[in-house]
């Protein structure tokens, strides 16, 4: 799986959009970008994933650059409960996918009142 | 609550003792994963099952560690002769074959 690079920490004001960047310059054509988050003392939580098109669900939006070398997770209206470590993970998906998720150190997002 | 449960949530044991953790995945999920997480680090993969077959093991899974999923439903992770370095959060996740992994709340192990 390709390596990802994320800033170690970010701050965001409550109610504002949180934009979390991720670099994955060695991503392969069949690798997806996944985002998980981990609130303190809980297990990681799946947020969203995508291949090359932008994706949106009830939690967040994922913007992937045209060359697929970087992506941004957007939380449109951050709340205090969004304070967590956010992990960007690149992996193959589908029938021939590997099993494991390879977590880096992630980005600690702190949402401030 | 993702539907994945783990028991116990916390375990304190003395060095040299054996411990066993249980994970109950989401019922229709055929894949089950174990990860370990130490303070300040992201989770690290240990092993995974597809139904009852253990298909992959990490180098982190020393011979003191054993995992089972006897009927393709719940799984157990046993650590024999615990060491202080085994202190960590042990996370279980489950998925359908090609789907996202859903994590349980974890079992925090402290070895004294």
Coordinates of N, CA, C and O in Angstrom, one line a residue, chain B residues 8-104:
Chain B
X8 N -12.9 -8.5 27.7 CA -13.3 -7.3 28.5 C -12.9 -6.0 27.9 O -12.2 -6.0 26.9
X9 N -13.3 -4.9 28.4 CA -12.9 -3.6 28.0 C -11.6 -3.2 28.6 O -10.8 -2.5 27.9
X10 N -11.3 -3.7 29.8 CA -10.1 -3.4 30.4 C -9.6 -4.7 31.1 O -10.4 -5.5 31.6
X11 N -8.3 -4.9 31.1 CA -7.7 -6.1 31.7 C -6.3 -5.7 32.3 O -5.5 -5.1 31.6
X12 N -6.2 -5.9 33.6 CA -4.9 -5.7 34.3 C -4.4 -7.1 34.7 O -5.1 -7.9 35.3
X13 N -3.2 -7.4 34.3 CA -2.6 -8.7 34.6 C -1.2 -8.5 35.0 O -0.5 -7.5 34.7
X14 N -0.7 -9.6 35.7 CA 0.7 -9.5 36.1 C 1.6 -10.2 35.0 O 1.1 -11.2 34.3
X15 N 2.8 -9.8 34.9 CA 3.7 -10.3 33.9 C 3.8 -11.8 34.1 O 3.9 -12.3 35.2
X16 N 3.7 -12.5 33.0 CA 3.8 -14.0 33.0 C 2.5 -14.7 33.0 O 2.5 -15.9 32.7
X17 N 1.4 -14.0 33.2 CA 0.1 -14.6 33.2 C -0.4 -14.6 31.7 O 0.1 -13.9 30.9
X18 N -1.4 -15.5 31.5 CA -2.0 -15.6 30.2 C -3.3 -14.8 30.3 O -4.0 -14.8 31.3
X19 N -3.6 -14.2 29.1 CA -4.9 -13.5 29.0 C -5.6 -13.9 27.7 O -4.9 -14.2 26.7
X20 N -6.9 -13.8 27.7 CA -7.7 -14.0 26.5 C -8.7 -13.0 26.3 O -9.4 -12.6 27.3
X21 N -8.8 -12.5 25.1 CA -9.8 -11.5 24.7 C -10.8 -12.0 23.7 O -10.4 -12.9 22.9
X22 N -12.0 -11.5 23.8 CA -13.0 -12.0 22.9 C -13.5 -10.9 22.0 O -13.6 -9.7 22.4
X23 N -13.9 -11.2 20.8 CA -14.5 -10.2 19.8 C -15.7 -10.8 19.2 O -15.6 -12.0 18.7
X24 N -16.8 -10.1 19.2 CA -18.0 -10.5 18.5 C -18.2 -9.6 17.4 O -18.5 -8.4 17.6
X25 N -18.1 -10.0 16.1 CA -18.2 -9.1 15.0 C -19.7 -8.9 14.6 O -20.6 -9.5 15.2
X26 N -19.9 -8.0 13.7 CA -21.2 -7.8 13.1 C -21.6 -9.1 12.4 O -20.8 -9.7 11.7
X27 N -22.8 -9.6 12.7 CA -23.2 -11.0 12.4 C -23.0 -11.4 11.0 O -22.6 -12.5 10.7
X28 N -23.3 -10.6 10.0 CA -23.1 -11.1 8.6 C -21.7 -10.9 8.0 O -21.5 -11.2 6.9
X29 N -20.8 -10.3 8.8 CA -19.5 -10.1 8.3 C -18.6 -11.3 8.3 O -18.5 -12.0 9.3
X30 N -18.0 -11.6 7.2 CA -17.2 -12.8 7.1 C -15.7 -12.6 7.4 O -15.0 -13.5 7.7
X31 N -15.3 -11.3 7.5 CA -13.9 -11.1 7.8 C -13.8 -10.5 9.2 O -14.6 -9.6 9.6
X32 N -12.8 -10.9 9.9 CA -12.5 -10.4 11.3 C -11.0 -10.1 11.4 O -10.2 -10.9 11.0
X33 N -10.7 -9.0 12.0 CA -9.3 -8.5 12.1 C -9.0 -8.2 13.5 O -9.8 -7.7 14.3
X34 N -7.7 -8.4 13.8 CA -7.2 -7.9 15.1 C -6.0 -6.9 14.8 O -5.2 -7.1 14.0
X35 N -6.0 -5.8 15.6 CA -5.0 -4.8 15.6 C -4.6 -4.5 17.0 O -5.3 -4.8 18.0
X36 N -3.4 -4.0 17.1 CA -2.8 -3.5 18.4 C -2.5 -2.0 18.3 O -1.9 -1.6 17.3
X37 N -2.7 -1.3 19.3 CA -2.4 0.1 19.3 C -1.7 0.5 20.6 O -2.3 0.4 21.7
X38 N -0.6 1.1 20.5 CA 0.1 1.6 21.7 C 0.0 3.1 21.7 O -0.4 3.8 20.7
X39 N 0.2 3.7 22.8 CA 0.0 5.1 23.1 C 0.6 6.0 22.1 O 1.8 5.9 21.8
X40 N -0.2 6.9 21.4 CA 0.4 7.9 20.5 C 0.6 7.3 19.1 O 1.1 8.1 18.2
X41 N 0.3 6.1 18.9 CA 0.6 5.5 17.5 C -0.8 5.1 16.9 O -1.8 4.9 17.6
X42 N -0.8 4.9 15.6 CA -1.9 4.3 15.0 C -2.0 2.8 15.2 O -1.0 2.2 15.5
X43 N -3.2 2.3 15.0 CA -3.3 0.8 15.1 C -2.4 0.1 14.2 O -2.1 0.5 13.0
X44 N -1.9 -1.1 14.6 CA -1.0 -2.0 13.8 C -1.7 -3.3 13.6 O -2.2 -3.9 14.6
X45 N -1.7 -3.8 12.4 CA -2.4 -5.0 12.0 C -1.7 -6.2 12.7 O -0.5 -6.3 12.7
X46 N -2.5 -7.1 13.2 CA -1.9 -8.4 13.8 C -2.3 -9.6 12.9 O -1.4 -10.4 12.5
X47 N -3.6 -9.8 12.6 CA -4.0 -11.0 11.9 C -5.4 -10.8 11.4 O -6.1 -9.9 11.8
X48 N -5.9 -11.6 10.4 CA -7.3 -11.6 10.0 C -7.8 -12.9 9.6 O -7.0 -13.8 9.2
X49 N -9.1 -13.1 9.7 CA -9.8 -14.3 9.4 C -10.8 -14.0 8.3 O -11.4 -13.0 8.3
X50 N -10.9 -15.0 7.4 CA -12.1 -15.0 6.5 C -12.8 -16.3 6.9 O -12.3 -17.4 6.7
X51 N -14.0 -16.0 7.4 CA -14.8 -17.1 8.0 C -13.9 -17.7 9.1 O -13.4 -17.0 10.0
X52 N -13.7 -19.0 9.2 CA -12.9 -19.6 10.2 C -11.4 -19.7 9.9 O -10.6 -20.1 10.7
X53 N -11.0 -19.4 8.7 CA -9.6 -19.5 8.2 C -8.8 -18.3 8.5 O -9.2 -17.2 8.2
X54 N -7.7 -18.5 9.2 CA -6.7 -17.4 9.5 C -5.9 -17.2 8.3 O -5.0 -18.1 8.0
X55 N -6.0 -16.1 7.5 CA -5.4 -16.0 6.2 C -4.1 -15.2 6.2 O -3.3 -15.3 5.3
X56 N -3.9 -14.4 7.2 CA -2.7 -13.6 7.3 C -2.3 -13.2 8.7 O -3.2 -13.0 9.5
X57 N -1.0 -13.3 9.0 CA -0.5 -12.9 10.3 C 0.7 -12.0 10.1 O 1.5 -12.2 9.3
X58 N 0.7 -11.0 11.0 CA 1.8 -10.0 11.0 C 3.0 -10.6 11.7 O 2.9 -11.5 12.5
X59 N 4.1 -10.0 11.4 CA 5.3 -10.4 12.1 C 5.2 -10.0 13.6 O 6.0 -10.5 14.4
X60 N 4.3 -9.0 13.9 CA 4.1 -8.6 15.3 C 3.5 -9.7 16.1 O 3.6 -9.7 17.3
X61 N 2.9 -10.7 15.4 CA 2.2 -11.8 16.2 C 3.2 -12.9 16.5 O 3.4 -13.8 15.8
X62 N 3.9 -12.7 17.7 CA 4.9 -13.6 18.1 C 4.2 -14.9 18.5 O 3.0 -15.1 18.5
X63 N 5.1 -15.9 18.8 CA 4.5 -17.3 19.1 C 3.8 -17.3 20.4 O 3.2 -18.3 20.8
X64 N 3.9 -16.2 21.2 CA 3.1 -16.1 22.4 C 1.6 -15.7 22.1 O 0.8 -15.8 23.0
X65 N 1.4 -15.3 21.0 CA 0.0 -14.8 20.6 C -0.7 -15.9 19.7 O 0.0 -16.5 18.8
X66 N -1.9 -16.2 20.0 CA -2.7 -17.1 19.2 C -4.1 -16.5 19.0 O -4.7 -16.0 20.0
X67 N -4.6 -16.6 17.8 CA -6.0 -16.2 17.6 C -6.8 -17.3 16.9 O -6.2 -18.1 16.2
X68 N -8.1 -17.4 17.3 CA -8.9 -18.4 16.7 C -10.3 -17.8 16.4 O -10.7 -16.8 17.0
X69 N -10.9 -18.4 15.4 CA -12.3 -18.0 15.1 C -13.0 -19.4 14.7 O -13.2 -19.7 13.6
X70 N -13.3 -20.2 15.7 CA -13.7 -21.6 15.5 C -14.9 -21.8 14.6 O -14.9 -22.8 13.9
X71 N -15.9 -21.0 14.7 CA -17.1 -21.3 13.9 C -17.4 -20.2 12.9 O -18.5 -20.0 12.4
X72 N -16.4 -19.4 12.7 CA -16.5 -18.3 11.8 C -17.4 -17.1 12.3 O -17.9 -16.3 11.5
X73 N -17.6 -17.1 13.6 CA -18.4 -16.0 14.2 C -17.5 -15.2 15.1 O -16.7 -14.4 14.7
X74 N -17.5 -15.5 16.4 CA -16.7 -14.7 17.4 C -15.2 -15.2 17.2 O -14.9 -16.2 16.7
X75 N -14.3 -14.4 17.8 CA -12.9 -14.7 17.8 C -12.3 -14.5 19.1 O -12.8 -13.7 19.9
X76 N -11.3 -15.2 19.4 CA -10.5 -15.0 20.7 C -9.0 -14.7 20.3 O -8.5 -15.3 19.3
X77 N -8.4 -13.9 21.1 CA -7.0 -13.6 21.0 C -6.4 -13.9 22.3 O -6.8 -13.3 23.3
X78 N -5.4 -14.8 22.4 CA -4.8 -15.2 23.6 C -3.3 -14.8 23.6 O -2.7 -14.9 22.6
X79 N -2.9 -14.2 24.7 CA -1.5 -13.9 24.9 C -1.0 -14.7 26.0 O -1.5 -14.6 27.1
X80 N 0.0 -15.5 25.8 CA 0.6 -16.3 26.8 C 1.9 -15.6 27.4 O 2.5 -14.9 26.7
X81 N 2.1 -15.9 28.7 CA 3.3 -15.4 29.3 C 3.5 -13.9 29.0 O 4.5 -13.4 28.5
X82 N 2.5 -13.1 29.4 CA 2.5 -11.7 29.1 C 3.7 -11.0 29.6 O 4.3 -11.3 30.6
X83 N 4.1 -10.0 28.8 CA 5.3 -9.1 29.1 C 4.8 -7.7 29.2 O 3.7 -7.3 28.6
X84 N 5.6 -6.8 29.8 CA 5.1 -5.4 29.9 C 5.0 -4.8 28.6 O 4.1 -3.9 28.4
X85 N 5.7 -5.2 27.6 CA 5.6 -4.6 26.2 C 4.3 -5.0 25.5 O 4.0 -4.5 24.5
X86 N 3.6 -5.9 26.1 CA 2.3 -6.3 25.5 C 1.2 -5.3 25.9 O 0.1 -5.4 25.4
X87 N 1.5 -4.4 26.9 CA 0.5 -3.4 27.3 C 0.1 -2.5 26.1 O 1.0 -1.9 25.4
X88 N -1.2 -2.5 25.8 CA -1.7 -1.8 24.6 C -3.2 -1.9 24.5 O -3.8 -2.6 25.4
X89 N -3.7 -1.3 23.5 CA -5.2 -1.4 23.2 C -5.2 -2.5 22.1 O -4.6 -2.4 21.1
X90 N -6.1 -3.5 22.3 CA -6.3 -4.5 21.3 C -7.6 -4.3 20.7 O -8.7 -4.3 21.3
X91 N -7.6 -4.0 19.4 CA -8.8 -3.7 18.6 C -9.2 -4.8 17.7 O -8.4 -5.4 17.0
X92 N -10.5 -5.0 17.6 CA -11.1 -6.0 16.7 C -11.9 -5.2 15.7 O -12.5 -4.2 16.0
X93 N -11.9 -5.7 14.4 CA -12.7 -5.1 13.4 C -13.3 -6.2 12.6 O -12.8 -7.3 12.5
X94 N -14.5 -5.9 11.9 CA -15.0 -6.9 11.0 C -15.5 -6.2 9.7 O -15.7 -5.0 9.7
X95 N -15.6 -7.0 8.7 CA -16.1 -6.4 7.4 C -16.7 -7.5 6.5 O -16.5 -8.7 6.8
X96 N -17.5 -7.1 5.6 CA -17.8 -8.0 4.5 C -16.6 -8.1 3.6 O -15.7 -7.2 3.7
X97 N -16.5 -9.0 2.8 CA -15.2 -9.3 2.1 C -14.6 -8.1 1.5 O -13.4 -7.9 1.6
X98 N -15.4 -7.3 0.8 CA -14.8 -6.1 0.1 C -15.1 -4.8 0.7 O -14.9 -3.8 0.1
X99 N -15.6 -4.8 1.9 CA -16.1 -3.6 2.5 C -15.3 -3.0 3.5 O -14.1 -3.4 3.8
X100 N -15.8 -1.9 4.1 CA -15.1 -1.1 5.1 C -15.0 -1.9 6.4 O -15.9 -2.8 6.7
X101 N -14.0 -1.7 7.1 CA -13.8 -2.3 8.4 C -14.5 -1.5 9.5 O -14.3 -0.3 9.6
X102 N -15.2 -2.2 10.3 CA -15.9 -1.6 11.5 C -15.2 -2.1 12.7 O -15.2 -3.3 13.0
X103 N -14.8 -1.1 13.6 CA -14.0 -1.4 14.7 C -14.9 -1.5 16.0 O -15.8 -0.8 16.1
X104 N -14.4 -2.4 16.9 CA -15.0 -2.4 18.2 C -14.3 -1.4 19.1 O -13.4 -0.7 18.7

